mmCIF file with all atom_site columns, C-alpha atoms in Angstrom:
data_model
loop_
_atom_site.group_PDB
_atom_site.id
_atom_site.type_symbol
_atom_site.label_atom_id
_atom_site.label_alt_id
_atom_site.label_comp_id
_atom_site.label_asym_id
_atom_site.label_entity_id
_atom_site.label_seq_id
_atom_site.pdbx_PDB_ins_code
_atom_site.Cartn_x
_atom_site.Cartn_y
_atom_site.Cartn_z
_atom_site.occupancy
_atom_site.B_iso_or_equiv
_atom_site.pdbx_formal_charge
_atom_site.auth_seq_id
_atom_site.auth_comp_id
_atom_site.auth_asym_id
_atom_site.auth_atom_id
_atom_site.pdbx_PDB_model_num
ATOM 1   C CA . MET F 1 1   ? 0.000   0.000   0.000   1.00 0.00 ? 20  MET F CA 1
ATOM 2   C CA . GLN F 1 2   ? 1.253   3.483   -0.842  1.00 0.00 ? 21  GLN F CA 1
ATOM 3   C CA . ARG F 1 3   ? 2.143   5.600   2.220   1.00 0.00 ? 22  ARG F CA 1
ATOM 4   C CA . ILE F 1 4   ? -0.046  8.709   2.544   1.00 0.00 ? 23  ILE F CA 1
ATOM 5   C CA . ASP F 1 5   ? 1.285   11.639  4.582   1.00 0.00 ? 24  ASP F CA 1
ATOM 6   C CA . ILE F 1 6   ? -1.441  13.127  6.756   1.00 0.00 ? 25  ILE F CA 1
ATOM 7   C CA . GLN F 1 7   ? -1.126  15.887  9.353   1.00 0.00 ? 26  GLN F CA 1
ATOM 8   C CA . PRO F 1 8   ? -2.688  14.495  12.568  1.00 0.00 ? 27  PRO F CA 1
ATOM 9   C CA . GLU F 1 9   ? -3.951  17.890  13.697  1.00 0.00 ? 28  GLU F CA 1
ATOM 10  C CA . GLN F 1 10  ? -5.930  18.238  10.437  1.00 0.00 ? 29  GLN F CA 1
ATOM 11  C CA . ALA F 1 11  ? -7.377  14.745  10.186  1.00 0.00 ? 30  ALA F CA 1
ATOM 12  C CA . PRO F 1 12  ? -6.981  12.756  13.429  1.00 0.00 ? 31  PRO F CA 1
ATOM 13  C CA . VAL F 1 13  ? -9.176  9.810   12.425  1.00 0.00 ? 32  VAL F CA 1
ATOM 14  C CA . LEU F 1 14  ? -7.576  9.484   8.992   1.00 0.00 ? 33  LEU F CA 1
ATOM 15  C CA . ALA F 1 15  ? -4.110  9.733   10.559  1.00 0.00 ? 34  ALA F CA 1
ATOM 16  C CA . ALA F 1 16  ? -5.031  6.870   12.880  1.00 0.00 ? 35  ALA F CA 1
ATOM 17  C CA . LEU F 1 17  ? -6.087  4.812   9.861   1.00 0.00 ? 36  LEU F CA 1
ATOM 18  C CA . VAL F 1 18  ? -2.603  4.961   8.355   1.00 0.00 ? 37  VAL F CA 1
ATOM 19  C CA . ASP F 1 19  ? -1.106  3.091   11.304  1.00 0.00 ? 38  ASP F CA 1
ATOM 20  C CA . SER F 1 20  ? -3.916  0.679   12.196  1.00 0.00 ? 39  SER F CA 1
ATOM 21  C CA . ASP F 1 21  ? -6.859  -1.350  10.997  1.00 0.00 ? 40  ASP F CA 1
ATOM 22  C CA . TYR F 1 22  ? -9.279  1.319   12.214  1.00 0.00 ? 41  TYR F CA 1
ATOM 23  C CA . GLN F 1 23  ? -12.414 1.675   10.086  1.00 0.00 ? 42  GLN F CA 1
ATOM 24  C CA . LEU F 1 24  ? -14.430 4.834   9.379   1.00 0.00 ? 43  LEU F CA 1
ATOM 25  C CA . ASN F 1 25  ? -18.123 4.799   10.195  1.00 0.00 ? 44  ASN F CA 1
ATOM 26  C CA . TYR F 1 26  ? -20.576 6.797   8.083   1.00 0.00 ? 45  TYR F CA 1
ATOM 27  C CA . HIS F 1 27  ? -20.197 10.095  9.979   1.00 0.00 ? 46  HIS F CA 1
ATOM 28  C CA . GLN F 1 28  ? -16.400 9.837   10.261  1.00 0.00 ? 47  GLN F CA 1
ATOM 29  C CA . PHE F 1 29  ? -16.210 9.154   6.528   1.00 0.00 ? 48  PHE F CA 1
ATOM 30  C CA . LEU F 1 30  ? -18.105 12.353  5.689   1.00 0.00 ? 49  LEU F CA 1
ATOM 31  C CA . ASP F 1 31  ? -16.209 14.321  8.359   1.00 0.00 ? 50  ASP F CA 1
ATOM 32  C CA . GLN F 1 32  ? -12.881 13.314  6.830   1.00 0.00 ? 51  GLN F CA 1
ATOM 33  C CA . LEU F 1 33  ? -13.966 14.327  3.338   1.00 0.00 ? 52  LEU F CA 1
ATOM 34  C CA . SER F 1 34  ? -15.133 17.697  4.658   1.00 0.00 ? 53  SER F CA 1
ATOM 35  C CA . LEU F 1 35  ? -11.520 18.354  5.737   1.00 0.00 ? 54  LEU F CA 1
ATOM 36  C CA . ALA F 1 36  ? -10.173 18.078  2.183   1.00 0.00 ? 55  ALA F CA 1
ATOM 37  C CA . ASN F 1 37  ? -8.490  21.329  1.141   1.00 0.00 ? 56  ASN F CA 1
ATOM 38  C CA . LYS F 1 38  ? -7.703  20.194  -2.411  1.00 0.00 ? 57  LYS F CA 1
ATOM 39  C CA . PRO F 1 39  ? -8.908  17.504  -4.829  1.00 0.00 ? 58  PRO F CA 1
ATOM 40  C CA . LEU F 1 40  ? -8.103  13.944  -3.754  1.00 0.00 ? 59  LEU F CA 1
ATOM 41  C CA . SER F 1 41  ? -5.739  11.683  -5.666  1.00 0.00 ? 60  SER F CA 1
ATOM 42  C CA . LEU F 1 42  ? -6.877  8.268   -6.911  1.00 0.00 ? 61  LEU F CA 1
ATOM 43  C CA . ALA F 1 43  ? -4.727  6.662   -4.189  1.00 0.00 ? 62  ALA F CA 1
ATOM 44  C CA . SER F 1 44  ? -6.417  8.758   -1.483  1.00 0.00 ? 63  SER F CA 1
ATOM 45  C CA . ILE F 1 45  ? -9.886  7.973   -2.826  1.00 0.00 ? 64  ILE F CA 1
ATOM 46  C CA . ARG F 1 46  ? -9.119  4.244   -2.855  1.00 0.00 ? 65  ARG F CA 1
ATOM 47  C CA . PHE F 1 47  ? -7.631  4.418   0.648   1.00 0.00 ? 66  PHE F CA 1
ATOM 48  C CA . ILE F 1 48  ? -10.643 6.250   2.097   1.00 0.00 ? 67  ILE F CA 1
ATOM 49  C CA . LEU F 1 49  ? -13.175 3.945   0.414   1.00 0.00 ? 68  LEU F CA 1
ATOM 50  C CA . ASP F 1 50  ? -11.245 0.920   1.641   1.00 0.00 ? 69  ASP F CA 1
ATOM 51  C CA . SER F 1 51  ? -11.511 2.297   5.200   1.00 0.00 ? 70  SER F CA 1
ATOM 52  C CA . VAL F 1 52  ? -15.288 2.891   5.151   1.00 0.00 ? 71  VAL F CA 1
ATOM 53  C CA . SER F 1 53  ? -17.331 0.336   7.063   1.00 0.00 ? 72  SER F CA 1
ATOM 54  C CA . LEU F 1 54  ? -21.123 0.571   6.856   1.00 0.00 ? 73  LEU F CA 1
ATOM 55  C CA . ASP F 1 55  ? -23.453 -2.017  8.366   1.00 0.00 ? 74  ASP F CA 1
ATOM 56  C CA . GLU F 1 56  ? -26.386 -3.522  6.482   1.00 0.00 ? 75  GLU F CA 1
ATOM 57  C CA . GLU F 1 57  ? -28.898 -1.289  8.263   1.00 0.00 ? 76  GLU F CA 1
ATOM 58  C CA . GLU F 1 58  ? -27.019 1.890   7.248   1.00 0.00 ? 77  GLU F CA 1
ATOM 59  C CA . ILE F 1 59  ? -26.752 0.678   3.662   1.00 0.00 ? 78  ILE F CA 1
ATOM 60  C CA . LYS F 1 60  ? -30.515 -0.045  3.524   1.00 0.00 ? 79  LYS F CA 1
ATOM 61  C CA . LYS F 1 61  ? -31.291 3.471   4.790   1.00 0.00 ? 80  LYS F CA 1
ATOM 62  C CA . LEU F 1 62  ? -29.087 5.048   2.102   1.00 0.00 ? 81  LEU F CA 1
ATOM 63  C CA . ALA F 1 63  ? -30.550 3.025   -0.779  1.00 0.00 ? 82  ALA F CA 1
ATOM 64  C CA . SER F 1 64  ? -33.579 4.001   -2.877  1.00 0.00 ? 83  SER F CA 1
ATOM 65  C CA . PHE F 1 65  ? -34.723 2.230   -6.032  1.00 0.00 ? 84  PHE F CA 1
ATOM 66  C CA . ASP F 1 66  ? -36.729 3.186   -9.128  1.00 0.00 ? 85  ASP F CA 1
ATOM 67  C CA . LYS F 1 67  ? -38.022 0.803   -11.797 1.00 0.00 ? 86  LYS F CA 1
ATOM 68  C CA . GLU F 1 68  ? -37.221 3.271   -14.605 1.00 0.00 ? 87  GLU F CA 1
ATOM 69  C CA . THR F 1 69  ? -33.562 4.057   -13.863 1.00 0.00 ? 88  THR F CA 1
ATOM 70  C CA . TYR F 1 70  ? -30.957 3.618   -11.165 1.00 0.00 ? 89  TYR F CA 1
ATOM 71  C CA . CYS F 1 71  ? -31.122 6.185   -8.338  1.00 0.00 ? 90  CYS F CA 1
ATOM 72  C CA . ARG F 1 72  ? -28.491 8.698   -7.269  1.00 0.00 ? 91  ARG F CA 1
ATOM 73  C CA . LYS F 1 73  ? -28.482 10.151  -3.752  1.00 0.00 ? 92  LYS F CA 1
ATOM 74  C CA . ARG F 1 74  ? -26.010 12.897  -2.816  1.00 0.00 ? 93  ARG F CA 1
ATOM 75  C CA . LEU F 1 75  ? -24.550 12.476  0.672   1.00 0.00 ? 94  LEU F CA 1
ATOM 76  C CA . PHE F 1 76  ? -22.000 15.291  0.632   1.00 0.00 ? 95  PHE F CA 1
ATOM 77  C CA . ARG F 1 77  ? -20.547 17.977  -1.637  1.00 0.00 ? 96  ARG F CA 1
ATOM 78  C CA . ASN F 1 78  ? -17.985 20.751  -1.286  1.00 0.00 ? 97  ASN F CA 1
ATOM 79  C CA . GLU F 1 79  ? -15.623 22.362  -3.775  1.00 0.00 ? 98  GLU F CA 1
ATOM 80  C CA . HIS F 1 80  ? -13.134 19.472  -3.557  1.00 0.00 ? 99  HIS F CA 1
ATOM 81  C CA . CYS F 1 81  ? -15.281 16.341  -3.553  1.00 0.00 ? 100 CYS F CA 1
ATOM 82  C CA . GLU F 1 82  ? -18.756 14.887  -3.834  1.00 0.00 ? 101 GLU F CA 1
ATOM 83  C CA . VAL F 1 83  ? -20.138 11.642  -2.395  1.00 0.00 ? 102 VAL F CA 1
ATOM 84  C CA . LEU F 1 84  ? -23.098 9.739   -3.847  1.00 0.00 ? 103 LEU F CA 1
ATOM 85  C CA . VAL F 1 85  ? -24.852 6.449   -3.179  1.00 0.00 ? 104 VAL F CA 1
ATOM 86  C CA . LEU F 1 86  ? -26.249 4.780   -6.300  1.00 0.00 ? 105 LEU F CA 1
ATOM 87  C CA . SER F 1 87  ? -28.940 2.095   -6.125  1.00 0.00 ? 106 SER F CA 1
ATOM 88  C CA . TRP F 1 88  ? -29.429 -0.252  -9.089  1.00 0.00 ? 107 TRP F CA 1
ATOM 89  C CA . LEU F 1 89  ? -32.173 -2.761  -9.784  1.00 0.00 ? 108 LEU F CA 1
ATOM 90  C CA . ASN F 1 90  ? -31.280 -5.798  -11.835 1.00 0.00 ? 109 ASN F CA 1
ATOM 91  C CA . GLY F 1 91  ? -30.463 -4.948  -15.461 1.00 0.00 ? 110 GLY F CA 1
ATOM 92  C CA . GLN F 1 92  ? -29.946 -1.214  -14.839 1.00 0.00 ? 111 GLN F CA 1
ATOM 93  C CA . ARG F 1 93  ? -26.759 0.384   -16.081 1.00 0.00 ? 112 ARG F CA 1
ATOM 94  C CA . SER F 1 94  ? -25.172 3.790   -16.506 1.00 0.00 ? 113 SER F CA 1
ATOM 95  C CA . LYS F 1 95  ? -24.656 5.477   -19.835 1.00 0.00 ? 114 LYS F CA 1
ATOM 96  C CA . ILE F 1 96  ? -21.169 5.070   -21.273 1.00 0.00 ? 115 ILE F CA 1
ATOM 97  C CA . HIS F 1 97  ? -19.288 8.107   -19.964 1.00 0.00 ? 116 HIS F CA 1
ATOM 98  C CA . ASP F 1 98  ? -16.015 9.648   -18.822 1.00 0.00 ? 117 ASP F CA 1
ATOM 99  C CA . HIS F 1 99  ? -15.167 12.043  -15.954 1.00 0.00 ? 118 HIS F CA 1
ATOM 100 C CA . LEU F 1 100 ? -13.484 15.150  -17.350 1.00 0.00 ? 119 LEU F CA 1
ATOM 101 C CA . ASN F 1 101 ? -10.915 16.584  -14.909 1.00 0.00 ? 120 ASN F CA 1
ATOM 102 C CA . THR F 1 102 ? -12.319 14.426  -12.108 1.00 0.00 ? 121 THR F CA 1
ATOM 103 C CA . SER F 1 103 ? -11.103 11.344  -10.258 1.00 0.00 ? 122 SER F CA 1
ATOM 104 C CA . CYS F 1 104 ? -13.738 8.804   -9.253  1.00 0.00 ? 123 CYS F CA 1
ATOM 105 C CA . GLY F 1 105 ? -13.818 5.888   -6.848  1.00 0.00 ? 124 GLY F CA 1
ATOM 106 C CA . VAL F 1 106 ? -16.600 3.312   -6.468  1.00 0.00 ? 125 VAL F CA 1
ATOM 107 C CA . LYS F 1 107 ? -17.064 0.873   -3.574  1.00 0.00 ? 126 LYS F CA 1
ATOM 108 C CA . VAL F 1 108 ? -19.594 -1.932  -3.869  1.00 0.00 ? 127 VAL F CA 1
ATOM 109 C CA . LEU F 1 109 ? -21.702 -1.844  -0.686  1.00 0.00 ? 128 LEU F CA 1
ATOM 110 C CA . HIS F 1 110 ? -24.153 -4.585  -1.675  1.00 0.00 ? 129 HIS F CA 1
ATOM 111 C CA . GLY F 1 111 ? -24.246 -7.041  -4.559  1.00 0.00 ? 130 GLY F CA 1
ATOM 112 C CA . GLU F 1 112 ? -21.846 -7.300  -7.492  1.00 0.00 ? 131 GLU F CA 1
ATOM 113 C CA . ALA F 1 113 ? -21.113 -4.506  -9.988  1.00 0.00 ? 132 ALA F CA 1
ATOM 114 C CA . THR F 1 114 ? -19.919 -5.024  -13.542 1.00 0.00 ? 133 THR F CA 1
ATOM 115 C CA . GLU F 1 115 ? -17.633 -2.330  -14.955 1.00 0.00 ? 134 GLU F CA 1
ATOM 116 C CA . THR F 1 116 ? -16.979 -2.256  -18.693 1.00 0.00 ? 135 THR F CA 1
ATOM 117 C CA . LEU F 1 117 ? -14.063 -0.183  -19.983 1.00 0.00 ? 136 LEU F CA 1
ATOM 118 C CA . PHE F 1 118 ? -14.018 1.287   -23.489 1.00 0.00 ? 137 PHE F CA 1
ATOM 119 C CA . GLU F 1 119 ? -11.291 2.419   -25.870 1.00 0.00 ? 138 GLU F CA 1
ATOM 120 C CA . THR F 1 120 ? -11.453 4.667   -28.928 1.00 0.00 ? 139 THR F CA 1
ATOM 121 C CA . ALA F 1 121 ? -10.858 2.907   -32.256 1.00 0.00 ? 140 ALA F CA 1
ATOM 122 C CA . ALA F 1 122 ? -8.944  4.380   -35.204 1.00 0.00 ? 141 ALA F CA 1
ATOM 123 C CA . ASN F 1 123 ? -12.204 5.533   -36.824 1.00 0.00 ? 142 ASN F CA 1
ATOM 124 C CA . GLY F 1 124 ? -13.253 7.468   -33.690 1.00 0.00 ? 143 GLY F CA 1
ATOM 125 C CA . GLN F 1 125 ? -15.899 4.996   -32.500 1.00 0.00 ? 144 GLN F CA 1
ATOM 126 C CA . ILE F 1 126 ? -15.588 3.255   -29.147 1.00 0.00 ? 145 ILE F CA 1
ATOM 127 C CA . TYR F 1 127 ? -15.416 -0.446  -28.363 1.00 0.00 ? 146 TYR F CA 1
ATOM 128 C CA . ALA F 1 128 ? -15.549 -2.462  -25.140 1.00 0.00 ? 147 ALA F CA 1
ATOM 129 C CA . SER F 1 129 ? -12.028 -3.485  -24.169 1.00 0.00 ? 148 SER F CA 1
ATOM 130 C CA . GLN F 1 130 ? -12.594 -5.170  -20.799 1.00 0.00 ? 149 GLN F CA 1
ATOM 131 C CA . SER F 1 131 ? -15.327 -6.084  -18.309 1.00 0.00 ? 150 SER F CA 1
ATOM 132 C CA . THR F 1 132 ? -14.710 -6.819  -14.641 1.00 0.00 ? 151 THR F CA 1
ATOM 133 C CA . HIS F 1 133 ? -17.084 -8.086  -11.950 1.00 0.00 ? 152 HIS F CA 1
ATOM 134 C CA . TYR F 1 134 ? -16.645 -6.398  -8.560  1.00 0.00 ? 153 TYR F CA 1
ATOM 135 C CA . PRO F 1 135 ? -18.116 -8.308  -5.593  1.00 0.00 ? 154 PRO F CA 1
ATOM 136 C CA . GLN F 1 136 ? -19.316 -6.670  -2.400  1.00 0.00 ? 155 GLN F CA 1
ATOM 137 C CA . GLY F 1 137 ? -16.497 -4.729  -0.702  1.00 0.00 ? 156 GLY F CA 1
ATOM 138 C CA . SER F 1 138 ? -14.522 -4.233  -3.934  1.00 0.00 ? 157 SER F CA 1
ATOM 139 C CA . ILE F 1 139 ? -13.259 -0.832  -5.088  1.00 0.00 ? 158 ILE F CA 1
ATOM 140 C CA . THR F 1 140 ? -12.525 0.503   -8.555  1.00 0.00 ? 159 THR F CA 1
ATOM 141 C CA . VAL F 1 141 ? -11.094 3.912   -9.459  1.00 0.00 ? 160 VAL F CA 1
ATOM 142 C CA . SER F 1 142 ? -10.939 5.893   -12.702 1.00 0.00 ? 161 SER F CA 1
ATOM 143 C CA . LYS F 1 143 ? -10.015 9.377   -13.804 1.00 0.00 ? 162 LYS F CA 1
ATOM 144 C CA . ASP F 1 144 ? -10.425 12.055  -16.383 1.00 0.00 ? 163 ASP F CA 1
ATOM 145 C CA . ASN F 1 145 ? -10.860 10.559  -19.853 1.00 0.00 ? 164 ASN F CA 1
ATOM 146 C CA . ASP F 1 146 ? -11.276 6.917   -18.760 1.00 0.00 ? 165 ASP F CA 1
ATOM 147 C CA . ILE F 1 147 ? -14.452 5.720   -20.530 1.00 0.00 ? 166 ILE F CA 1
ATOM 148 C CA . HIS F 1 148 ? -16.617 3.228   -18.647 1.00 0.00 ? 167 HIS F CA 1
ATOM 149 C CA . GLN F 1 149 ? -20.072 1.907   -17.818 1.00 0.00 ? 168 GLN F CA 1
ATOM 150 C CA . ILE F 1 150 ? -21.345 0.414   -14.553 1.00 0.00 ? 169 ILE F CA 1
ATOM 151 C CA . SER F 1 151 ? -24.073 -2.284  -14.692 1.00 0.00 ? 170 SER F CA 1
ATOM 152 C CA . ASN F 1 152 ? -26.069 -4.583  -12.433 1.00 0.00 ? 171 ASN F CA 1
ATOM 153 C CA . LEU F 1 153 ? -25.982 -7.900  -14.291 1.00 0.00 ? 172 LEU F CA 1
ATOM 154 C CA . GLN F 1 154 ? -26.455 -10.259 -11.343 1.00 0.00 ? 173 GLN F CA 1
ATOM 155 C CA . ALA F 1 155 ? -28.676 -13.326 -11.269 1.00 0.00 ? 174 ALA F CA 1
ATOM 156 C CA . GLU F 1 156 ? -31.998 -13.629 -9.437  1.00 0.00 ? 175 GLU F CA 1
ATOM 157 C CA . ASP F 1 157 ? -32.956 -9.937  -9.488  1.00 0.00 ? 176 ASP F CA 1
ATOM 158 C CA . GLU F 1 158 ? -30.320 -9.043  -6.889  1.00 0.00 ? 177 GLU F CA 1
ATOM 159 C CA . PRO F 1 159 ? -30.043 -5.266  -6.274  1.00 0.00 ? 178 PRO F CA 1
ATOM 160 C CA . LEU F 1 160 ? -26.749 -3.390  -6.359  1.00 0.00 ? 179 LEU F CA 1
ATOM 161 C CA . ILE F 1 161 ? -25.725 -0.484  -4.083  1.00 0.00 ? 180 ILE F CA 1
ATOM 162 C CA . THR F 1 162 ? -22.527 1.477   -4.718  1.00 0.00 ? 181 THR F CA 1
ATOM 163 C CA . LEU F 1 163 ? -20.730 4.341   -2.944  1.00 0.00 ? 182 LEU F CA 1
ATOM 164 C CA . HIS F 1 164 ? -19.028 6.941   -5.182  1.00 0.00 ? 183 HIS F CA 1
ATOM 165 C CA . ILE F 1 165 ? -16.480 9.695   -4.515  1.00 0.00 ? 184 ILE F CA 1
ATOM 166 C CA . TYR F 1 166 ? -15.869 12.307  -7.241  1.00 0.00 ? 185 TYR F CA 1
ATOM 167 C CA . SER F 1 167 ? -12.956 14.682  -6.682  1.00 0.00 ? 186 SER F CA 1
ATOM 168 C CA . PRO F 1 168 ? -13.318 17.443  -7.621  1.00 0.00 ? 187 PRO F CA 1
ATOM 169 C CA . PRO F 1 169 ? -17.107 17.233  -8.159  1.00 0.00 ? 188 PRO F CA 1
ATOM 170 C CA . LEU F 1 170 ? -18.046 16.266  -11.701 1.00 0.00 ? 189 LEU F CA 1
ATOM 171 C CA . ASN F 1 171 ? -18.542 19.473  -13.717 1.00 0.00 ? 190 ASN F CA 1
ATOM 172 C CA . GLN F 1 172 ? -18.320 18.144  -17.275 1.00 0.00 ? 191 GLN F CA 1
ATOM 173 C CA . PHE F 1 173 ? -18.317 14.751  -18.920 1.00 0.00 ? 192 PHE F CA 1
ATOM 174 C CA . HIS F 1 174 ? -18.872 13.077  -22.273 1.00 0.00 ? 193 HIS F CA 1
ATOM 175 C CA . LEU F 1 175 ? -21.635 10.613  -23.064 1.00 0.00 ? 194 LEU F CA 1
ATOM 176 C CA . TYR F 1 176 ? -20.691 7.987   -25.662 1.00 0.00 ? 195 TYR F CA 1
ATOM 177 C CA . GLN F 1 177 ? -22.694 5.698   -27.928 1.00 0.00 ? 196 GLN F CA 1
ATOM 178 C CA . LEU F 1 178 ? -21.361 2.623   -29.677 1.00 0.00 ? 197 LEU F CA 1
ATOM 179 C CA . GLU F 1 179 ? -22.893 3.729   -33.003 1.00 0.00 ? 198 GLU F CA 1
ATOM 180 C CA . LYS F 1 180 ? -21.497 7.288   -32.992 1.00 0.00 ? 199 LYS F CA 1
ATOM 181 C CA . GLY F 1 181 ? -17.945 8.503   -33.259 1.00 0.00 ? 200 GLY F CA 1
ATOM 182 C CA . GLN F 1 182 ? -18.434 11.910  -31.657 1.00 0.00 ? 201 GLN F CA 1
ATOM 183 C CA . PRO F 1 183 ? -19.211 11.939  -27.897 1.00 0.00 ? 202 PRO F CA 1
ATOM 184 C CA . GLU F 1 184 ? -21.658 14.464  -26.457 1.00 0.00 ? 203 GLU F CA 1
ATOM 185 C CA . LEU F 1 185 ? -20.189 16.965  -23.955 1.00 0.00 ? 204 LEU F CA 1
ATOM 186 C CA . LEU F 1 186 ? -22.524 17.678  -21.047 1.00 0.00 ? 205 LEU F CA 1
ATOM 187 C CA . ASN F 1 187 ? -22.468 19.959  -18.028 1.00 0.00 ? 206 ASN F CA 1
ATOM 188 C CA . PRO F 1 188 ? -24.283 18.487  -14.994 1.00 0.00 ? 207 PRO F CA 1
ATOM 189 C CA . ASN F 1 189 ? -25.125 21.973  -13.722 1.00 0.00 ? 208 ASN F CA 1
ATOM 190 C CA . GLU F 1 190 ? -27.052 22.706  -16.914 1.00 0.00 ? 209 GLU F CA 1
ATOM 191 C CA . ASP F 1 191 ? -28.063 19.358  -18.419 1.00 0.00 ? 210 ASP F CA 1
ATOM 192 C CA . CYS F 1 192 ? -30.607 16.947  -16.957 1.00 0.00 ? 211 CYS F CA 1
ATOM 193 C CA . TRP F 1 193 ? -28.684 14.038  -18.544 1.00 0.00 ? 212 TRP F CA 1
ATOM 194 C CA . PHE F 1 194 ? -26.389 14.184  -15.513 1.00 0.00 ? 213 PHE F CA 1
ATOM 195 C CA . TYR F 1 195 ? -28.683 11.798  -13.678 1.00 0.00 ? 214 TYR F CA 1
ATOM 196 C CA . GLN F 1 196 ? -28.443 9.250   -16.456 1.00 0.00 ? 215 GLN F CA 1
ATOM 197 C CA . ILE F 1 197 ? -24.711 8.727   -16.491 1.00 0.00 ? 216 ILE F CA 1
#
């Protein structure tokens, strides 16, 4: 594991995490993110998500489902990071998208997530290059122009619940389609499509 230098007077709980197996509860997790004074690196996002421990009751309270599309619930936002819980019914998936100028981490709180990565072909269209199944407790991170899609493809109608950190908060992103070469640039502050990525 990469060593992360933390000033104890600025983040006492996070400093304790570096030297022990201490886990962050829900409130400590949000408290630590509120202390961020700059965008978080991918290593920091992974480290923090790995340290979060939520019980089944907390996860149930955070989840909300919709038959039409997966649900996004914002837990926290400041100028340096944003935290969301996403709830997915079986068969629901995000649009294919990137995260312009933003690092993102996803922890699977319940169920198994499938992440598909995409590359750009010589003709400008995209193609799926890899799919990975992430069981409960797993973490995946991506940044900037990484193109991906998250899906709930489990058997037996099992729901999926994921915890996401965006740092800095997502201000622009591209939506991609397999049939089109040119992605669509969207601004979540202006475009309603934000809730369909």
